[in-house]
């Protein structure tokens, strides 16, 4: 991956896009899964991702002092996973594996961004989002275990 520099606005726009993708994925798969608890969890996660998107949209990355520097190197985010996209034909097991990895990446993303936040309110929002993404991952891991490793 070539090293590129991104503005805080570009970084936030990427995060907003990822939150929207996660929301749509959870909505789609909440309709496909038959287990009522799984259906409920996926619908809840979709709503939480919508809340994350809205929280990110309220951040003004151009506000003086919001971020410590005008650009952020892509090398700061190079550890994020690359994985094949899921499709309509994907199994629930594939979707859950994908979602677990996405939630881990979101946690890493927001945790990395906190290093660049000068503003305390912005820092707190990013920390809260990171904690919520970690909680999502844990919920999905429990769901995965319940569905695909019930003997554990």
PDB file of C-alpha atoms in Angstrom:
ATOM      1  CA  UNK A   1       0.000   0.000   0.000  1.00  0.00           C
ATOM      2  CA  UNK A   2       1.453   3.346  -1.012  1.00  0.00           C
ATOM      3  CA  UNK A   3       1.809   5.916   1.717  1.00  0.00           C
ATOM      4  CA  UNK A   4      -0.805   8.638   1.372  1.00  0.00           C
ATOM      5  CA  UNK A   5      -1.852  11.477   3.592  1.00  0.00           C
ATOM      6  CA  UNK A   6      -5.479  12.040   4.460  1.00  0.00           C
ATOM      7  CA  UNK A   7      -7.194  15.018   5.969  1.00  0.00           C
ATOM      8  CA  UNK A   8      -9.261  14.564   9.117  1.00  0.00           C
ATOM      9  CA  UNK A   9     -12.367  15.121   6.956  1.00  0.00           C
ATOM     10  CA  UNK A  10     -11.361  12.241   4.661  1.00  0.00           C
ATOM     11  CA  UNK A  11     -10.670  10.022   7.671  1.00  0.00           C
ATOM     12  CA  UNK A  12     -14.076  10.840   9.181  1.00  0.00           C
ATOM     13  CA  UNK A  13     -15.845  10.357   5.842  1.00  0.00           C
ATOM     14  CA  UNK A  14     -14.302   6.884   5.617  1.00  0.00           C
ATOM     15  CA  UNK A  15     -15.569   6.104   9.113  1.00  0.00           C
ATOM     16  CA  UNK A  16     -19.060   7.401   8.260  1.00  0.00           C
ATOM     17  CA  UNK A  17     -19.117   5.216   5.146  1.00  0.00           C
ATOM     18  CA  UNK A  18     -18.024   2.146   7.115  1.00  0.00           C
ATOM     19  CA  UNK A  19     -20.712   2.758   9.760  1.00  0.00           C
ATOM     20  CA  UNK A  20     -23.349   3.037   7.029  1.00  0.00           C
ATOM     21  CA  UNK A  21     -22.129  -0.198   5.393  1.00  0.00           C
ATOM     22  CA  UNK A  22     -22.258  -1.999   8.739  1.00  0.00           C
ATOM     23  CA  UNK A  23     -25.789  -0.719   9.392  1.00  0.00           C
ATOM     24  CA  UNK A  24     -26.996  -1.970   6.002  1.00  0.00           C
ATOM     25  CA  UNK A  25     -25.259  -5.331   6.418  1.00  0.00           C
ATOM     26  CA  UNK A  26     -26.864  -5.904   9.819  1.00  0.00           C
ATOM     27  CA  UNK A  27     -30.286  -4.932   8.459  1.00  0.00           C
ATOM     28  CA  UNK A  28     -29.990  -7.288   5.488  1.00  0.00           C
ATOM     29  CA  UNK A  29     -28.825 -10.241   7.542  1.00  0.00           C
ATOM     30  CA  UNK A  30     -31.344  -9.624  10.316  1.00  0.00           C
ATOM     31  CA  UNK A  31     -33.960 -10.533   7.698  1.00  0.00           C
ATOM     32  CA  UNK A  32     -32.115 -13.702   6.640  1.00  0.00           C
ATOM     33  CA  UNK A  33     -31.391 -15.243  10.021  1.00  0.00           C
ATOM     34  CA  UNK A  34     -34.145 -17.345  11.570  1.00  0.00           C
ATOM     35  CA  UNK A  35     -33.078 -17.416  15.222  1.00  0.00           C
ATOM     36  CA  UNK A  36     -35.119 -14.704  17.022  1.00  0.00           C
ATOM     37  CA  UNK A  37     -32.254 -13.731  19.356  1.00  0.00           C
ATOM     38  CA  UNK A  38     -29.850 -13.368  16.446  1.00  0.00           C
ATOM     39  CA  UNK A  39     -32.426 -11.380  14.486  1.00  0.00           C
ATOM     40  CA  UNK A  40     -32.915  -9.055  17.470  1.00  0.00           C
ATOM     41  CA  UNK A  41     -29.160  -8.627  17.988  1.00  0.00           C
ATOM     42  CA  UNK A  42     -28.535  -7.781  14.333  1.00  0.00           C
ATOM     43  CA  UNK A  43     -31.351  -5.213  14.358  1.00  0.00           C
ATOM     44  CA  UNK A  44     -29.928  -3.664  17.536  1.00  0.00           C
ATOM     45  CA  UNK A  45     -26.459  -3.508  16.005  1.00  0.00           C
ATOM     46  CA  UNK A  46     -27.891  -1.808  12.902  1.00  0.00           C
ATOM     47  CA  UNK A  47     -29.429   0.897  15.104  1.00  0.00           C
ATOM     48  CA  UNK A  48     -26.202   1.334  17.060  1.00  0.00           C
ATOM     49  CA  UNK A  49     -24.221   1.720  13.826  1.00  0.00           C
ATOM     50  CA  UNK A  50     -26.705   4.392  12.743  1.00  0.00           C
ATOM     51  CA  UNK A  51     -26.016   6.154  16.048  1.00  0.00           C
ATOM     52  CA  UNK A  52     -22.276   5.963  15.371  1.00  0.00           C
ATOM     53  CA  UNK A  53     -22.785   7.448  11.910  1.00  0.00           C
ATOM     54  CA  UNK A  54     -24.785  10.329  13.375  1.00  0.00           C
ATOM     55  CA  UNK A  55     -22.167  10.952  16.075  1.00  0.00           C
ATOM     56  CA  UNK A  56     -19.452  11.120  13.417  1.00  0.00           C
ATOM     57  CA  UNK A  57     -21.529  13.463  11.258  1.00  0.00           C
ATOM     58  CA  UNK A  58     -21.705  15.911  14.190  1.00  0.00           C
ATOM     59  CA  UNK A  59     -17.904  16.197  14.316  1.00  0.00           C
ATOM     60  CA  UNK A  60     -16.479  19.226  12.531  1.00  0.00           C
ATOM     61  CA  UNK A  61     -12.998  18.106  11.460  1.00  0.00           C
ATOM     62  CA  UNK A  62     -12.234  21.622  10.203  1.00  0.00           C
ATOM     63  CA  UNK A  63     -12.820  23.184  13.621  1.00  0.00           C
ATOM     64  CA  UNK A  64      -9.505  24.705  14.747  1.00  0.00           C
ATOM     65  CA  UNK A  65      -7.914  22.506  17.378  1.00  0.00           C
ATOM     66  CA  UNK A  66     -10.082  19.455  16.733  1.00  0.00           C
ATOM     67  CA  UNK A  67      -7.142  17.468  15.384  1.00  0.00           C
ATOM     68  CA  UNK A  68      -3.440  17.808  16.192  1.00  0.00           C
ATOM     69  CA  UNK A  69      -2.286  17.848  12.568  1.00  0.00           C
ATOM     70  CA  UNK A  70      -3.756  18.755   9.165  1.00  0.00           C
ATOM     71  CA  UNK A  71      -3.061  15.330   7.632  1.00  0.00           C
ATOM     72  CA  UNK A  72      -2.743  11.756   8.842  1.00  0.00           C
ATOM     73  CA  UNK A  73      -0.523   9.220   7.099  1.00  0.00           C
ATOM     74  CA  UNK A  74      -2.125   6.073   5.717  1.00  0.00           C
ATOM     75  CA  UNK A  75       0.638   4.103   7.440  1.00  0.00           C
ATOM     76  CA  UNK A  76      -1.195   4.824  10.701  1.00  0.00           C
ATOM     77  CA  UNK A  77      -4.010   2.618   9.441  1.00  0.00           C
ATOM     78  CA  UNK A  78      -2.038   0.005   7.503  1.00  0.00           C
ATOM     79  CA  UNK A  79      -2.763  -2.789   9.985  1.00  0.00           C
ATOM     80  CA  UNK A  80      -6.427  -2.892   9.065  1.00  0.00           C
ATOM     81  CA  UNK A  81      -7.607  -6.140   7.590  1.00  0.00           C
ATOM     82  CA  UNK A  82      -8.452  -6.582   3.976  1.00  0.00           C
ATOM     83  CA  UNK A  83     -11.013  -9.242   3.318  1.00  0.00           C
ATOM     84  CA  UNK A  84     -13.299 -10.254   0.482  1.00  0.00           C
ATOM     85  CA  UNK A  85     -16.661  -8.575   0.429  1.00  0.00           C
ATOM     86  CA  UNK A  86     -19.692 -10.541   1.428  1.00  0.00           C
ATOM     87  CA  UNK A  87     -22.440 -11.141  -1.084  1.00  0.00           C
ATOM     88  CA  UNK A  88     -26.074 -12.206  -1.202  1.00  0.00           C
ATOM     89  CA  UNK A  89     -24.833 -15.784  -1.423  1.00  0.00           C
ATOM     90  CA  UNK A  90     -22.687 -15.533   1.715  1.00  0.00           C
ATOM     91  CA  UNK A  91     -23.572 -17.880   4.536  1.00  0.00           C
ATOM     92  CA  UNK A  92     -24.442 -16.607   7.995  1.00  0.00           C
ATOM     93  CA  UNK A  93     -21.139 -18.033   9.227  1.00  0.00           C
ATOM     94  CA  UNK A  94     -19.234 -16.024   6.593  1.00  0.00           C
ATOM     95  CA  UNK A  95     -21.207 -12.899   7.454  1.00  0.00           C
ATOM     96  CA  UNK A  96     -20.454 -13.246  11.156  1.00  0.00           C
ATOM     97  CA  UNK A  97     -16.745 -13.793  10.531  1.00  0.00           C
ATOM     98  CA  UNK A  98     -16.729 -10.727   8.310  1.00  0.00           C
ATOM     99  CA  UNK A  99     -18.670  -8.654  10.850  1.00  0.00           C
ATOM    100  CA  UNK A 100     -16.368  -9.688  13.705  1.00  0.00           C
ATOM    101  CA  UNK A 101     -13.332  -8.602  11.670  1.00  0.00           C
ATOM    102  CA  UNK A 102     -15.056  -5.337  10.696  1.00  0.00           C
ATOM    103  CA  UNK A 103     -15.858  -4.542  14.320  1.00  0.00           C
ATOM    104  CA  UNK A 104     -12.235  -5.213  15.299  1.00  0.00           C
ATOM    105  CA  UNK A 105     -11.073  -2.901  12.510  1.00  0.00           C
ATOM    106  CA  UNK A 106     -13.503  -0.199  13.632  1.00  0.00           C
ATOM    107  CA  UNK A 107     -12.181  -0.504  17.188  1.00  0.00           C
ATOM    108  CA  UNK A 108      -8.596  -0.171  15.892  1.00  0.00           C
ATOM    109  CA  UNK A 109      -9.579   2.772  13.667  1.00  0.00           C
ATOM    110  CA  UNK A 110     -11.201   4.809  16.427  1.00  0.00           C
ATOM    111  CA  UNK A 111      -8.452   3.930  18.895  1.00  0.00           C
ATOM    112  CA  UNK A 112      -5.836   5.156  16.390  1.00  0.00           C
ATOM    113  CA  UNK A 113      -7.768   8.361  15.757  1.00  0.00           C
ATOM    114  CA  UNK A 114      -7.771   9.237  19.459  1.00  0.00           C
ATOM    115  CA  UNK A 115      -4.024   9.882  19.146  1.00  0.00           C
ATOM    116  CA  UNK A 116      -4.804  12.734  16.761  1.00  0.00           C
ATOM    117  CA  UNK A 117      -7.671  14.330  18.661  1.00  0.00           C
ATOM    118  CA  UNK A 118      -6.715  17.560  20.435  1.00  0.00           C
ATOM    119  CA  UNK A 119     -10.220  18.429  21.512  1.00  0.00           C
ATOM    120  CA  UNK A 120     -11.341  16.585  24.678  1.00  0.00           C
ATOM    121  CA  UNK A 121     -14.934  16.184  23.458  1.00  0.00           C
ATOM    122  CA  UNK A 122     -13.705  14.708  20.174  1.00  0.00           C
ATOM    123  CA  UNK A 123     -11.324  12.405  22.048  1.00  0.00           C
ATOM    124  CA  UNK A 124     -14.177  11.251  24.298  1.00  0.00           C
ATOM    125  CA  UNK A 125     -16.480  10.570  21.316  1.00  0.00           C
ATOM    126  CA  UNK A 126     -13.790   8.493  19.610  1.00  0.00           C
ATOM    127  CA  UNK A 127     -13.085   6.538  22.819  1.00  0.00           C
ATOM    128  CA  UNK A 128     -16.806   5.868  23.251  1.00  0.00           C
ATOM    129  CA  UNK A 129     -17.118   4.656  19.654  1.00  0.00           C
ATOM    130  CA  UNK A 130     -14.092   2.381  20.105  1.00  0.00           C
ATOM    131  CA  UNK A 131     -15.609   0.867  23.252  1.00  0.00           C
ATOM    132  CA  UNK A 132     -18.941   0.295  21.508  1.00  0.00           C
ATOM    133  CA  UNK A 133     -17.259  -1.384  18.532  1.00  0.00           C
ATOM    134  CA  UNK A 134     -15.407  -3.685  20.933  1.00  0.00           C
ATOM    135  CA  UNK A 135     -18.725  -4.553  22.600  1.00  0.00           C
ATOM    136  CA  UNK A 136     -20.255  -5.274  19.165  1.00  0.00           C
ATOM    137  CA  UNK A 137     -17.400  -7.658  18.399  1.00  0.00           C
ATOM    138  CA  UNK A 138     -17.936  -9.490  21.673  1.00  0.00           C
ATOM    139  CA  UNK A 139     -21.689  -9.834  21.026  1.00  0.00           C
ATOM    140  CA  UNK A 140     -21.029 -11.167  17.534  1.00  0.00           C
ATOM    141  CA  UNK A 141     -18.461 -13.634  18.843  1.00  0.00           C
ATOM    142  CA  UNK A 142     -21.016 -14.965  21.343  1.00  0.00           C
ATOM    143  CA  UNK A 143     -23.599 -15.222  18.561  1.00  0.00           C
ATOM    144  CA  UNK A 144     -21.079 -17.061  16.372  1.00  0.00           C
ATOM    145  CA  UNK A 145     -20.264 -19.484  19.169  1.00  0.00           C
ATOM    146  CA  UNK A 146     -23.959 -20.098  19.891  1.00  0.00           C
ATOM    147  CA  UNK A 147     -24.718 -20.768  16.233  1.00  0.00           C
ATOM    148  CA  UNK A 148     -21.634 -22.619  15.041  1.00  0.00           C
ATOM    149  CA  UNK A 149     -19.903 -23.988  18.131  1.00  0.00           C
ATOM    150  CA  UNK A 150     -22.790 -24.852  20.454  1.00  0.00           C
ATOM    151  CA  UNK A 151     -20.832 -27.535  22.308  1.00  0.00           C
ATOM    152  CA  UNK A 152     -18.487 -24.907  23.838  1.00  0.00           C
TER     153      UNK A 152
END
